[in-house]
Short mmCIF file of C-alpha atoms and ligand atoms in Angstrom, two decimals:
data_model
loop_
_atom_site.label_atom_id
_atom_site.label_comp_id
_atom_site.label_asym_id
_atom_site.label_seq_id
_atom_site.Cartn_x
_atom_site.Cartn_y
_atom_site.Cartn_z
CA MET A 961 -0.08 16.68 -64.86
CA ILE A 962 -1.77 18.96 -67.37
CA GLU A 963 0.03 22.15 -68.44
CA GLN A 964 -1.99 25.34 -68.87
CA VAL A 965 -1.76 28.53 -70.97
CA PRO A 966 -2.93 31.58 -68.95
CA GLY A 967 -6.15 33.12 -70.33
CA LYS A 968 -7.19 29.98 -72.23
CA VAL A 969 -9.96 27.74 -70.95
CA ASP A 970 -8.69 25.71 -68.03
CA MET A 971 -7.92 22.19 -69.30
CA ASP A 972 -9.10 20.74 -65.96
CA LYS A 973 -12.50 22.39 -66.49
CA LEU A 974 -12.78 20.82 -69.93
CA VAL A 975 -11.77 17.41 -68.63
CA SER A 976 -14.32 17.70 -65.83
CA LEU A 977 -17.14 18.84 -68.14
CA CYS A 978 -16.34 16.01 -70.55
CA LYS A 979 -16.58 13.46 -67.73
CA ARG A 980 -19.62 14.98 -65.99
CA ARG A 981 -21.73 15.37 -69.11
CA GLY A 982 -20.69 12.14 -70.85
CA PHE A 983 -18.38 13.37 -73.59
CA ILE A 984 -15.11 11.61 -72.72
CA PHE A 985 -14.13 9.14 -69.98
CA PRO A 986 -10.72 7.64 -69.12
CA SER A 987 -10.52 4.16 -70.68
CA SER A 988 -11.34 1.21 -68.37
CA GLU A 989 -11.59 3.65 -65.49
CA ILE A 990 -12.96 1.14 -62.96
CA TYR A 991 -9.56 -0.59 -63.15
CA GLY A 992 -7.63 2.64 -62.72
CA GLY A 993 -7.56 3.59 -66.42
CA LEU A 994 -5.01 2.91 -69.15
CA GLY A 995 -2.49 5.63 -69.95
CA ALA A 996 -3.41 7.89 -72.91
CA CYS A 997 -6.51 5.88 -73.85
CA TYR A 998 -9.98 7.43 -73.64
CA ASP A 999 -13.59 6.40 -74.27
CA TYR A 1000 -16.20 8.62 -75.91
CA GLY A 1001 -19.48 8.68 -73.95
CA PRO A 1002 -23.04 9.24 -75.24
CA LEU A 1003 -22.50 12.90 -76.16
CA GLY A 1004 -18.87 12.42 -77.14
CA VAL A 1005 -19.66 9.78 -79.72
CA GLU A 1006 -22.20 12.13 -81.34
CA LEU A 1007 -19.66 14.97 -81.39
CA LYS A 1008 -17.01 12.67 -82.85
CA ASN A 1009 -19.39 11.36 -85.52
CA ASN A 1010 -20.29 14.96 -86.42
CA VAL A 1011 -16.63 15.99 -86.77
CA LYS A 1012 -15.97 13.03 -89.05
CA LYS A 1013 -19.19 13.65 -90.99
CA ALA A 1014 -18.25 17.32 -91.50
CA TRP A 1015 -14.79 16.33 -92.76
CA TRP A 1016 -16.14 13.64 -95.11
CA LYS A 1017 -18.79 16.02 -96.45
CA THR A 1018 -16.18 18.68 -97.26
CA VAL A 1019 -13.39 16.52 -98.63
CA VAL A 1020 -15.33 13.69 -100.35
CA GLN A 1021 -19.02 14.47 -100.81
CA GLU A 1022 -18.63 18.03 -102.06
CA ARG A 1023 -15.70 17.37 -104.42
CA ASP A 1024 -15.58 15.64 -107.81
CA ASP A 1025 -11.88 14.88 -107.46
CA MET A 1026 -12.06 12.83 -104.25
CA VAL A 1027 -13.17 9.30 -103.31
CA GLY A 1028 -13.25 7.46 -99.99
CA LEU A 1029 -11.66 4.29 -98.63
CA ASP A 1030 -11.81 2.16 -95.49
CA ALA A 1031 -8.72 -0.06 -95.36
CA SER A 1032 -8.03 -2.59 -92.62
CA ILE A 1033 -5.98 -1.72 -89.55
CA LEU A 1034 -3.83 -4.86 -89.83
CA MET A 1035 -1.76 -4.86 -93.00
CA HIS A 1036 0.96 -6.98 -94.56
CA PRO A 1037 4.09 -6.31 -92.44
CA GLN A 1038 6.11 -5.42 -95.55
CA THR A 1039 3.95 -2.27 -95.78
CA TRP A 1040 5.77 -0.86 -92.77
CA VAL A 1041 9.18 -1.84 -94.07
CA ALA A 1042 8.47 -0.05 -97.36
CA SER A 1043 7.02 3.03 -95.65
CA GLY A 1044 10.09 3.34 -93.42
CA HIS A 1045 8.20 2.84 -90.14
CA VAL A 1046 10.02 -0.36 -89.12
CA GLU A 1047 13.35 1.37 -89.53
CA GLY A 1048 12.58 4.93 -88.57
CA PHE A 1049 9.34 5.40 -86.62
CA ALA A 1050 11.13 5.69 -83.32
CA ASP A 1051 11.85 8.11 -80.49
CA PRO A 1052 15.21 8.28 -78.69
CA LEU A 1053 14.74 7.21 -75.05
CA VAL A 1054 16.95 7.45 -71.97
CA ASP A 1055 16.55 5.63 -68.64
CA CYS A 1056 17.42 7.04 -65.23
CA LYS A 1057 19.98 4.77 -63.58
CA GLN A 1058 18.72 5.81 -60.16
CA CYS A 1059 14.88 5.90 -60.22
CA ARG A 1060 14.48 3.86 -63.45
CA GLN A 1061 12.08 6.34 -65.05
CA ARG A 1062 12.17 6.54 -68.83
CA TRP A 1063 12.26 9.84 -70.77
CA ARG A 1064 12.34 11.03 -74.35
CA ALA A 1065 15.95 12.16 -74.87
CA ASP A 1066 14.85 15.34 -76.67
CA HIS A 1067 12.66 16.30 -73.68
CA VAL A 1068 15.50 16.14 -71.13
CA LYS A 1069 17.26 19.46 -70.60
CA ASP A 1070 20.63 19.15 -68.77
CA GLY A 1071 21.39 15.45 -69.20
CA LYS A 1072 19.93 14.66 -65.74
CA CYS A 1073 16.74 12.80 -64.83
CA PRO A 1074 13.91 15.40 -64.61
CA ALA A 1075 12.37 13.48 -61.66
CA CYS A 1076 15.35 12.82 -59.34
CA GLY A 1077 18.38 14.41 -61.03
CA GLY A 1078 19.98 10.99 -61.47
CA GLU A 1079 22.39 9.94 -64.21
CA LEU A 1080 20.84 8.86 -67.52
CA THR A 1081 21.73 6.04 -69.92
CA GLU A 1082 22.77 6.67 -73.53
CA PRO A 1083 19.74 7.21 -75.81
CA ARG A 1084 18.24 4.09 -77.40
CA MET A 1085 15.74 4.13 -80.23
CA PHE A 1086 12.25 2.94 -79.26
CA ASN A 1087 9.83 2.02 -82.06
CA LEU A 1088 6.36 3.46 -81.50
CA MET A 1089 4.47 0.76 -83.41
CA PHE A 1090 2.38 -1.76 -81.44
CA LYS A 1091 3.15 -5.34 -82.44
CA THR A 1092 0.86 -8.34 -82.35
CA PHE A 1093 0.64 -11.75 -84.07
CA VAL A 1094 -1.62 -13.19 -86.77
CA GLY A 1095 -2.62 -16.83 -86.36
CA PRO A 1096 -1.93 -19.20 -83.48
CA VAL A 1097 1.87 -19.08 -83.43
CA GLU A 1098 3.62 -16.19 -81.75
CA ASP A 1099 6.86 -16.21 -83.73
CA LYS A 1100 8.77 -13.64 -85.77
CA ALA A 1101 7.11 -14.70 -89.03
CA SER A 1102 3.64 -13.92 -87.72
CA ILE A 1103 4.32 -10.41 -86.40
CA VAL A 1104 1.95 -7.71 -87.63
CA TYR A 1105 1.59 -4.11 -86.54
CA LEU A 1106 -1.38 -2.01 -85.52
CA ARG A 1107 -1.19 0.75 -88.12
CA PRO A 1108 0.46 3.94 -86.80
CA GLU A 1109 -1.22 6.01 -89.56
CA THR A 1110 -4.06 5.43 -92.01
CA ALA A 1111 -2.06 6.80 -94.96
CA GLN A 1112 -0.38 3.54 -95.99
CA GLY A 1113 -3.77 1.86 -96.49
CA ILE A 1114 -4.36 4.46 -99.19
CA PHE A 1115 -1.00 4.04 -100.96
CA VAL A 1116 -1.28 0.25 -101.17
CA ASN A 1117 -4.75 0.65 -102.71
CA PHE A 1118 -3.73 3.31 -105.24
CA GLN A 1119 -3.96 0.96 -108.25
CA ASN A 1120 -7.18 -0.67 -107.01
CA VAL A 1121 -8.90 2.69 -106.74
CA LEU A 1122 -7.46 3.95 -110.01
CA THR A 1123 -8.65 0.90 -111.97
CA SER A 1124 -12.04 0.62 -110.33
CA THR A 1125 -12.98 4.32 -110.52
CA ARG A 1126 -11.17 5.29 -113.76
CA LYS A 1127 -10.18 8.55 -112.04
CA LYS A 1128 -7.80 10.91 -113.81
CA LEU A 1129 -5.12 13.02 -112.13
CA PRO A 1130 -5.42 15.09 -110.08
CA PHE A 1131 -7.54 13.08 -107.67
CA GLY A 1132 -7.43 12.11 -104.04
CA ILE A 1133 -8.38 9.32 -101.67
CA ALA A 1134 -9.69 10.09 -98.20
CA GLN A 1135 -9.76 7.74 -95.25
CA MET A 1136 -10.54 8.06 -91.58
CA GLY A 1137 -10.02 5.54 -88.85
CA LYS A 1138 -8.07 4.30 -85.86
CA SER A 1139 -4.30 4.55 -85.59
CA PHE A 1140 -2.07 3.33 -82.78
CA ARG A 1141 1.21 4.67 -81.41
CA ASN A 1142 3.00 3.62 -78.25
CA GLU A 1143 3.59 7.27 -77.31
CA ILE A 1144 6.08 8.06 -74.56
CA THR A 1145 5.08 11.63 -73.74
CA THR A 1146 1.41 11.60 -72.79
CA GLY A 1147 -0.70 13.40 -70.21
CA ASN A 1148 -2.48 16.22 -72.04
CA PHE A 1149 -5.93 14.62 -72.15
CA ILE A 1150 -6.86 13.64 -75.74
CA PHE A 1151 -4.07 15.70 -77.32
CA ARG A 1152 -1.70 12.73 -77.54
CA MET A 1153 -3.20 9.28 -77.25
CA ARG A 1154 -1.99 5.75 -77.82
CA GLU A 1155 -5.17 4.82 -79.71
CA PHE A 1156 -6.62 7.68 -81.74
CA GLU A 1157 -8.37 8.47 -85.00
CA GLN A 1158 -7.00 10.18 -88.07
CA MET A 1159 -8.64 11.80 -91.10
CA GLU A 1160 -6.12 11.60 -93.95
CA ILE A 1161 -6.07 12.51 -97.62
CA GLU A 1162 -3.55 11.42 -100.21
CA TYR A 1163 -3.99 13.70 -103.22
CA PHE A 1164 -2.24 12.45 -106.36
CA VAL A 1165 -0.99 15.01 -108.86
CA LYS A 1166 1.22 15.28 -111.92
CA PRO A 1167 4.79 16.24 -110.89
CA GLY A 1168 5.26 19.93 -111.61
CA THR A 1169 1.72 20.80 -110.49
CA ASP A 1170 2.43 19.80 -106.89
CA GLU A 1171 3.27 23.26 -105.55
CA GLY A 1172 -0.06 24.74 -106.67
CA TRP A 1173 -2.02 21.82 -105.20
CA PHE A 1174 -0.02 22.06 -101.97
CA LYS A 1175 -1.11 25.69 -101.57
CA HIS A 1176 -4.69 24.75 -102.40
CA TRP A 1177 -4.82 22.13 -99.64
CA VAL A 1178 -3.13 24.29 -97.00
CA GLU A 1179 -5.77 26.96 -97.62
CA ALA A 1180 -8.70 24.53 -97.86
CA ARG A 1181 -7.82 22.77 -94.65
CA PHE A 1182 -7.24 26.01 -92.71
CA ASN A 1183 -10.65 27.30 -93.86
CA TRP A 1184 -12.37 24.08 -92.80
CA TYR A 1185 -11.61 24.77 -89.14
CA CYS A 1186 -12.71 28.42 -89.48
CA ASP A 1187 -15.96 27.44 -91.23
CA LEU A 1188 -16.75 25.16 -88.29
CA GLY A 1189 -16.40 28.01 -85.85
CA ILE A 1190 -12.77 28.00 -84.67
CA LYS A 1191 -11.66 31.60 -84.10
CA LYS A 1192 -9.04 32.70 -86.64
CA GLU A 1193 -6.84 34.23 -83.95
CA ASN A 1194 -6.47 30.77 -82.38
CA LEU A 1195 -5.16 29.21 -85.60
CA ARG A 1196 -1.87 29.73 -87.40
CA LEU A 1197 0.24 28.12 -90.10
CA ARG A 1198 3.79 27.05 -89.41
CA GLN A 1199 6.08 26.05 -92.26
CA HIS A 1200 8.60 23.34 -91.39
CA ALA A 1201 12.22 24.42 -91.51
CA LYS A 1202 14.46 22.57 -94.00
CA ASP A 1203 16.12 20.53 -91.20
CA GLU A 1204 12.71 19.51 -89.84
CA LEU A 1205 11.42 18.09 -93.12
CA ALA A 1206 11.38 14.33 -93.68
CA HIS A 1207 14.07 13.47 -96.27
CA TYR A 1208 11.42 12.80 -98.95
CA ALA A 1209 9.23 15.84 -98.21
CA ARG A 1210 9.44 18.94 -100.36
CA ASP A 1211 7.41 21.16 -98.10
CA CYS A 1212 5.27 20.85 -95.00
CA TYR A 1213 2.96 23.14 -93.06
CA ASP A 1214 1.38 22.50 -89.69
CA ILE A 1215 -1.97 24.06 -88.92
CA GLU A 1216 -1.45 24.94 -85.28
CA TYR A 1217 -4.13 25.71 -82.70
CA LEU A 1218 -3.68 27.61 -79.45
CA PHE A 1219 -4.62 24.70 -77.18
CA PRO A 1220 -4.85 25.22 -73.40
CA ILE A 1221 -1.33 23.68 -73.37
CA GLY A 1222 -0.01 26.20 -75.94
CA TRP A 1223 0.39 26.41 -79.74
CA SER A 1224 0.55 22.86 -81.07
CA GLU A 1225 -0.03 20.86 -84.23
CA LEU A 1226 -3.64 20.23 -85.17
CA GLU A 1227 -3.02 19.00 -88.71
CA GLY A 1228 -0.02 18.56 -91.02
CA ILE A 1229 -0.02 19.12 -94.78
CA ALA A 1230 2.98 17.67 -96.58
CA ASN A 1231 4.22 17.46 -100.13
CA ARG A 1232 5.49 13.85 -100.01
CA THR A 1233 6.65 13.80 -103.65
CA ASP A 1234 6.60 10.30 -105.25
CA PHE A 1235 8.32 8.69 -102.25
CA ASP A 1236 5.52 6.43 -100.98
CA LEU A 1237 4.32 5.02 -104.29
CA LYS A 1238 7.93 4.41 -105.38
CA GLN A 1239 8.71 2.58 -102.14
CA HIS A 1240 5.62 0.35 -102.42
CA ALA A 1241 6.36 -0.34 -106.09
CA LYS A 1242 9.90 -1.37 -105.12
CA TYR A 1243 8.95 -3.59 -102.17
CA SER A 1244 5.86 -5.19 -103.78
CA GLY A 1245 7.28 -5.54 -107.29
CA LYS A 1246 4.01 -4.09 -108.66
CA ASP A 1247 3.72 -1.28 -111.17
CA LEU A 1248 2.22 1.70 -109.36
CA SER A 1249 2.66 4.20 -112.16
CA TYR A 1250 -0.04 6.29 -113.82
CA PHE A 1251 -0.64 6.40 -117.57
CA ASP A 1252 -1.49 9.85 -118.92
CA ASP A 1253 -3.89 9.40 -121.86
CA GLU A 1254 -3.08 12.80 -123.32
CA THR A 1255 0.71 12.78 -123.23
CA LYS A 1256 1.01 8.96 -123.46
CA GLU A 1257 3.51 9.02 -120.57
CA HIS A 1258 3.87 6.66 -117.60
CA PHE A 1259 4.95 8.32 -114.35
CA ILE A 1260 4.63 8.02 -110.58
CA PRO A 1261 2.36 10.79 -109.27
CA TYR A 1262 3.39 13.20 -106.56
CA VAL A 1263 1.33 13.23 -103.38
CA ILE A 1264 -0.02 16.04 -101.23
CA GLU A 1265 -1.04 14.75 -97.81
CA PRO A 1266 -3.35 16.69 -95.47
CA SER A 1267 -3.35 14.62 -92.28
CA ALA A 1268 -5.62 15.56 -89.37
CA GLY A 1269 -6.44 14.02 -86.00
CA VAL A 1270 -10.08 13.48 -85.06
CA ASP A 1271 -9.43 13.64 -81.31
CA ARG A 1272 -7.16 16.66 -81.56
CA SER A 1273 -9.82 18.43 -83.63
CA ILE A 1274 -12.40 17.58 -80.97
CA LEU A 1275 -10.13 19.07 -78.29
CA ALA A 1276 -9.77 22.24 -80.38
CA PHE A 1277 -13.53 22.49 -81.03
CA LEU A 1278 -14.27 22.01 -77.32
CA ALA A 1279 -11.60 24.45 -76.13
CA ASP A 1280 -12.63 27.08 -78.66
CA SER A 1281 -16.35 26.86 -77.95
CA TYR A 1282 -16.15 26.77 -74.14
CA ASP A 1283 -17.45 29.96 -72.54
CA GLU A 1284 -18.70 31.18 -69.17
CA GLU A 1285 -21.07 34.06 -68.39
CA LYS A 1286 -21.92 35.39 -64.97
CA ASP A 1287 -25.61 36.13 -64.44
CA LYS A 1288 -28.02 36.50 -61.53
CA GLU A 1289 -28.41 32.74 -61.22
CA GLY A 1290 -24.65 32.18 -60.99
CA LEU A 1291 -22.50 30.95 -63.83
CA ARG A 1292 -23.79 30.04 -67.31
CA VAL A 1293 -21.44 27.55 -68.96
CA ILE A 1294 -21.85 27.43 -72.72
CA LEU A 1295 -20.34 25.29 -75.45
CA ARG A 1296 -20.77 27.55 -78.47
CA LEU A 1297 -20.37 24.62 -80.87
CA HIS A 1298 -21.18 25.03 -84.56
CA PRO A 1299 -24.68 23.50 -85.13
CA ALA A 1300 -23.15 20.90 -87.47
CA LEU A 1301 -20.99 19.64 -84.59
CA ALA A 1302 -23.41 19.96 -81.66
CA PRO A 1303 -24.29 16.46 -80.37
CA ILE A 1304 -27.92 17.39 -79.65
CA LYS A 1305 -29.46 19.74 -82.22
CA VAL A 1306 -32.73 20.53 -80.45
CA ALA A 1307 -34.12 20.05 -76.94
CA VAL A 1308 -37.86 19.77 -76.41
CA LEU A 1309 -38.86 21.24 -73.06
CA PRO A 1310 -42.45 21.34 -71.81
CA LEU A 1311 -42.78 24.28 -69.42
CA SER A 1312 -43.69 21.93 -66.60
CA ARG A 1313 -44.61 18.29 -65.98
CA ASN A 1314 -48.29 19.19 -66.03
CA GLU A 1315 -50.20 16.34 -67.74
CA ALA A 1316 -51.99 18.76 -70.07
CA LEU A 1317 -48.69 19.61 -71.81
CA LEU A 1318 -47.60 16.01 -72.25
CA PRO A 1319 -49.40 14.89 -75.47
CA LEU A 1320 -48.43 17.95 -77.52
CA SER A 1321 -44.83 17.93 -76.18
CA ARG A 1322 -44.38 14.24 -77.00
CA ASP A 1323 -45.92 14.75 -80.47
CA ILE A 1324 -43.44 17.52 -81.21
CA TYR A 1325 -40.54 15.47 -79.83
CA ASN A 1326 -41.51 12.43 -81.90
CA SER A 1327 -41.79 14.45 -85.07
CA LEU A 1328 -38.48 16.34 -84.64
CA ARG A 1329 -36.42 13.27 -83.71
CA LYS A 1330 -37.03 11.87 -87.18
CA CYS A 1331 -34.80 14.68 -88.47
CA TRP A 1332 -32.13 15.15 -85.78
CA ILE A 1333 -30.85 13.93 -82.45
CA VAL A 1334 -33.32 15.59 -80.10
CA GLN A 1335 -33.49 15.45 -76.32
CA TYR A 1336 -36.70 15.56 -74.27
CA ASP A 1337 -36.27 17.02 -70.80
CA ASP A 1338 -38.96 17.83 -68.27
CA ALA A 1339 -36.99 17.51 -65.01
CA GLN A 1340 -36.50 20.63 -62.82
CA SER A 1341 -37.15 24.30 -63.62
CA ILE A 1342 -37.09 25.56 -67.21
CA GLY A 1343 -34.11 27.80 -66.34
CA ARG A 1344 -32.02 24.86 -65.17
CA ARG A 1345 -32.96 22.86 -68.23
CA TYR A 1346 -31.81 25.70 -70.51
CA ARG A 1347 -28.50 25.75 -68.59
CA ARG A 1348 -28.07 22.00 -69.00
CA GLN A 1349 -28.52 22.33 -72.76
CA ASP A 1350 -26.16 25.35 -72.98
CA GLU A 1351 -23.44 23.36 -71.26
CA ILE A 1352 -23.59 20.58 -73.88
CA GLY A 1353 -23.85 22.97 -76.82
CA THR A 1354 -27.47 22.42 -77.92
CA PRO A 1355 -28.16 25.26 -80.38
CA PHE A 1356 -31.97 25.39 -79.95
CA CYS A 1357 -34.58 24.61 -77.31
CA VAL A 1358 -38.29 24.36 -78.11
CA THR A 1359 -40.57 25.24 -75.21
CA ILE A 1360 -44.19 24.17 -75.04
CA ASP A 1361 -46.36 26.18 -72.62
CA PHE A 1362 -50.05 26.39 -71.78
CA GLN A 1363 -50.62 29.03 -74.42
CA SER A 1364 -49.32 26.52 -77.00
CA LEU A 1365 -52.42 24.39 -76.35
CA GLU A 1366 -54.59 27.36 -77.31
CA ASP A 1367 -52.72 29.00 -80.19
CA ARG A 1368 -50.65 26.03 -81.54
CA GLN A 1369 -47.46 28.07 -81.26
CA VAL A 1370 -44.20 27.25 -79.45
CA THR A 1371 -41.07 29.15 -78.44
CA ILE A 1372 -37.65 28.57 -80.01
CA ARG A 1373 -34.83 29.72 -77.75
CA GLU A 1374 -31.28 29.97 -79.13
CA ARG A 1375 -28.19 29.20 -77.09
CA ASP A 1376 -25.73 32.00 -77.80
CA LYS A 1377 -27.71 35.13 -76.92
CA MET A 1378 -30.71 33.40 -75.35
CA ARG A 1379 -33.11 35.16 -77.75
CA GLN A 1380 -36.51 33.67 -78.41
CA ILE A 1381 -39.02 33.60 -81.25
CA ARG A 1382 -42.54 32.28 -81.24
CA VAL A 1383 -43.59 30.15 -84.24
CA PRO A 1384 -46.62 28.12 -85.34
CA ILE A 1385 -46.11 24.38 -84.80
CA GLU A 1386 -46.75 23.62 -88.48
CA VAL A 1387 -43.63 25.61 -89.50
CA LEU A 1388 -41.46 24.49 -86.54
CA LYS A 1389 -39.49 21.80 -88.40
CA HIS A 1390 -38.72 24.01 -91.38
CA THR A 1391 -37.79 26.92 -89.13
CA LEU A 1392 -35.38 24.78 -87.11
CA GLU A 1393 -33.90 23.36 -90.29
CA ALA A 1394 -33.21 26.87 -91.60
CA LYS A 1395 -31.78 28.07 -88.28
CA LEU A 1396 -29.51 24.99 -88.00
CA CYS A 1397 -28.20 25.86 -91.47
CA GLY A 1398 -27.30 29.37 -90.30
CA GLU A 1399 -30.36 31.52 -90.99
CA PRO A 1400 -30.41 34.43 -88.47
CA LEU A 1401 -32.94 34.04 -85.67
CA ASP A 1402 -34.73 37.29 -86.48
CA VAL A 1403 -35.69 36.02 -89.96
CA LEU A 1404 -39.22 34.88 -89.15
CA PRO A 1405 -41.37 32.17 -90.78
CA PRO A 1406 -45.01 32.94 -91.75
CA GLY A 1407 -46.94 33.59 -88.53
CA GLY A 1408 -43.74 33.83 -86.43
CA LYS A 1409 -42.85 36.71 -84.12
CA LYS A 1410 -39.92 37.96 -82.09
CA TRP A 1411 -40.40 37.00 -78.47
CA LEU A 1412 -37.85 37.56 -75.71
CA GLY A 1413 -34.29 38.87 -75.65
CA PHE A 1414 -34.24 40.93 -78.87
CA GLU A 1415 -34.26 44.28 -77.08
CA ALA A 1416 -30.91 43.53 -75.47
CA SER A 1417 -29.16 42.32 -78.63
N1 GAP B 1394 0.47 10.30 -92.31
C1 GAP B 1394 1.07 11.43 -91.68
C2 GAP B 1394 0.91 11.44 -90.25
O1 GAP B 1394 0.44 10.50 -89.63
P1 GAP B 1394 1.38 12.90 -88.13
O2 GAP B 1394 1.80 14.33 -88.03
O3 GAP B 1394 2.18 11.88 -87.41
O4 GAP B 1394 1.33 12.59 -89.69
C3 GAP B 1394 -1.14 13.52 -88.31
O5 GAP B 1394 -0.13 12.78 -87.68
C4 GAP B 1394 -2.15 14.03 -87.29
O6 GAP B 1394 -2.64 12.94 -86.50
C5 GAP B 1394 -1.56 15.03 -86.27
O7 GAP B 1394 -1.57 16.34 -86.78
C6 GAP B 1394 -2.52 14.88 -85.11
O8 GAP B 1394 -3.68 15.65 -85.31
C7 GAP B 1394 -2.89 13.40 -85.18
N2 GAP B 1394 -2.09 12.61 -84.22
C8 GAP B 1394 -0.86 12.12 -84.42
N3 GAP B 1394 -0.44 11.43 -83.34
C9 GAP B 1394 -1.45 11.52 -82.44
C10 GAP B 1394 -1.64 11.01 -81.11
N4 GAP B 1394 -0.71 10.26 -80.51
N5 GAP B 1394 -2.80 11.29 -80.47
C11 GAP B 1394 -3.76 12.04 -81.07
N6 GAP B 1394 -3.63 12.52 -82.32
C12 GAP B 1394 -2.50 12.28 -83.00
#
């Protein structure tokens, strides 16, 4: 059952659009699915890649103080002892003595089973890490865990990165990849999954400078969502209360989004102090300190950790961009996705299937697809094809008509206000490039002219 906030896009509509248009499918659906696991379809995988690309560009590519990493999912089991996950990464669970259903103790209100009102057992701690075995023998010595967060892969590589890159503090390491948690409370589509992706940063700083860097990252991460089109009124910061903070954390903010299920965490930014590096130094016996050339001191850096979920970001981008407009043809469904995130950047649409239009249309398609993911569509009326592209968030359609054969000009139609400009084919690629980077539609290239829809805007 999916909960729903009144006035927000209906979660069922999103789920249905995602399935119908090939964004997201339930995992192994032909066998009835697997709880809280989902597959990204042809458009979904493009959207996901674009979200990750946008994050990597902002936090690694455009910064001098950041480097990337791709650590393995399976790690030495001591990692999870040192990090505290073996001991403490657990939810309290209760079982109903009558119907045998299992619940998270903190989600049960009056001490009775929410399904049948039956009596509940005492809470027992349930570790959320998935276990498996390395090698052929399934005994205690060969147990390994599927990582429940990507962060520890960064901490255990701190010295490797430091020595190989000769980075000086402050600097950070970014990593994105799969994480696994045997979640108990599921059921809100891709909000909480058992297999999901994270985008995490561990930013190492000199103790004493941590508060300033913490503020920097809270602001930077909040702005990232806004820059990619999320409406400010649907985002807020929530500082953790003292009794909510992990024992090692100095401060923590959640960036919350108003999901269809209500305000919930999209990303957490924590000041983790020197806890993690100290723990790994203790359990591994290795020196994980930093030597400051200027002050000639050895110390363990403090860490600021902005930790985001790829899938949760995708849900926020989809929910925020979903829109409907009534018009004379019925309902126009639009995903007003930022061009950087849109799975298809441009659709090439010959006005009809008339053979005369084919060579020029295919030429244009073949030249544009070298730059972006472009879709060619000549099935059904031009109006329906525009609608199909609006629904998957394609920012621009290029239409080739009979006049194009005479004057070598084509029409660019934008998604949000359906305005059109007419441009010479030789400047088409550059014009699209500029528009995809945010240039307003009414800025015209040489030989271009305003076409349809400008009067109304
Ligand atoms: N290293 C810190 C850490 O993992 P977290 O708050 O447990 O912190 C960070 O997770 C982010 O990962 C969350 O804000 C959320 O976006 C995402 N996330 C966590 N559990 C998730 C799940 N079961 N399904 C989808 N995303 C999840």
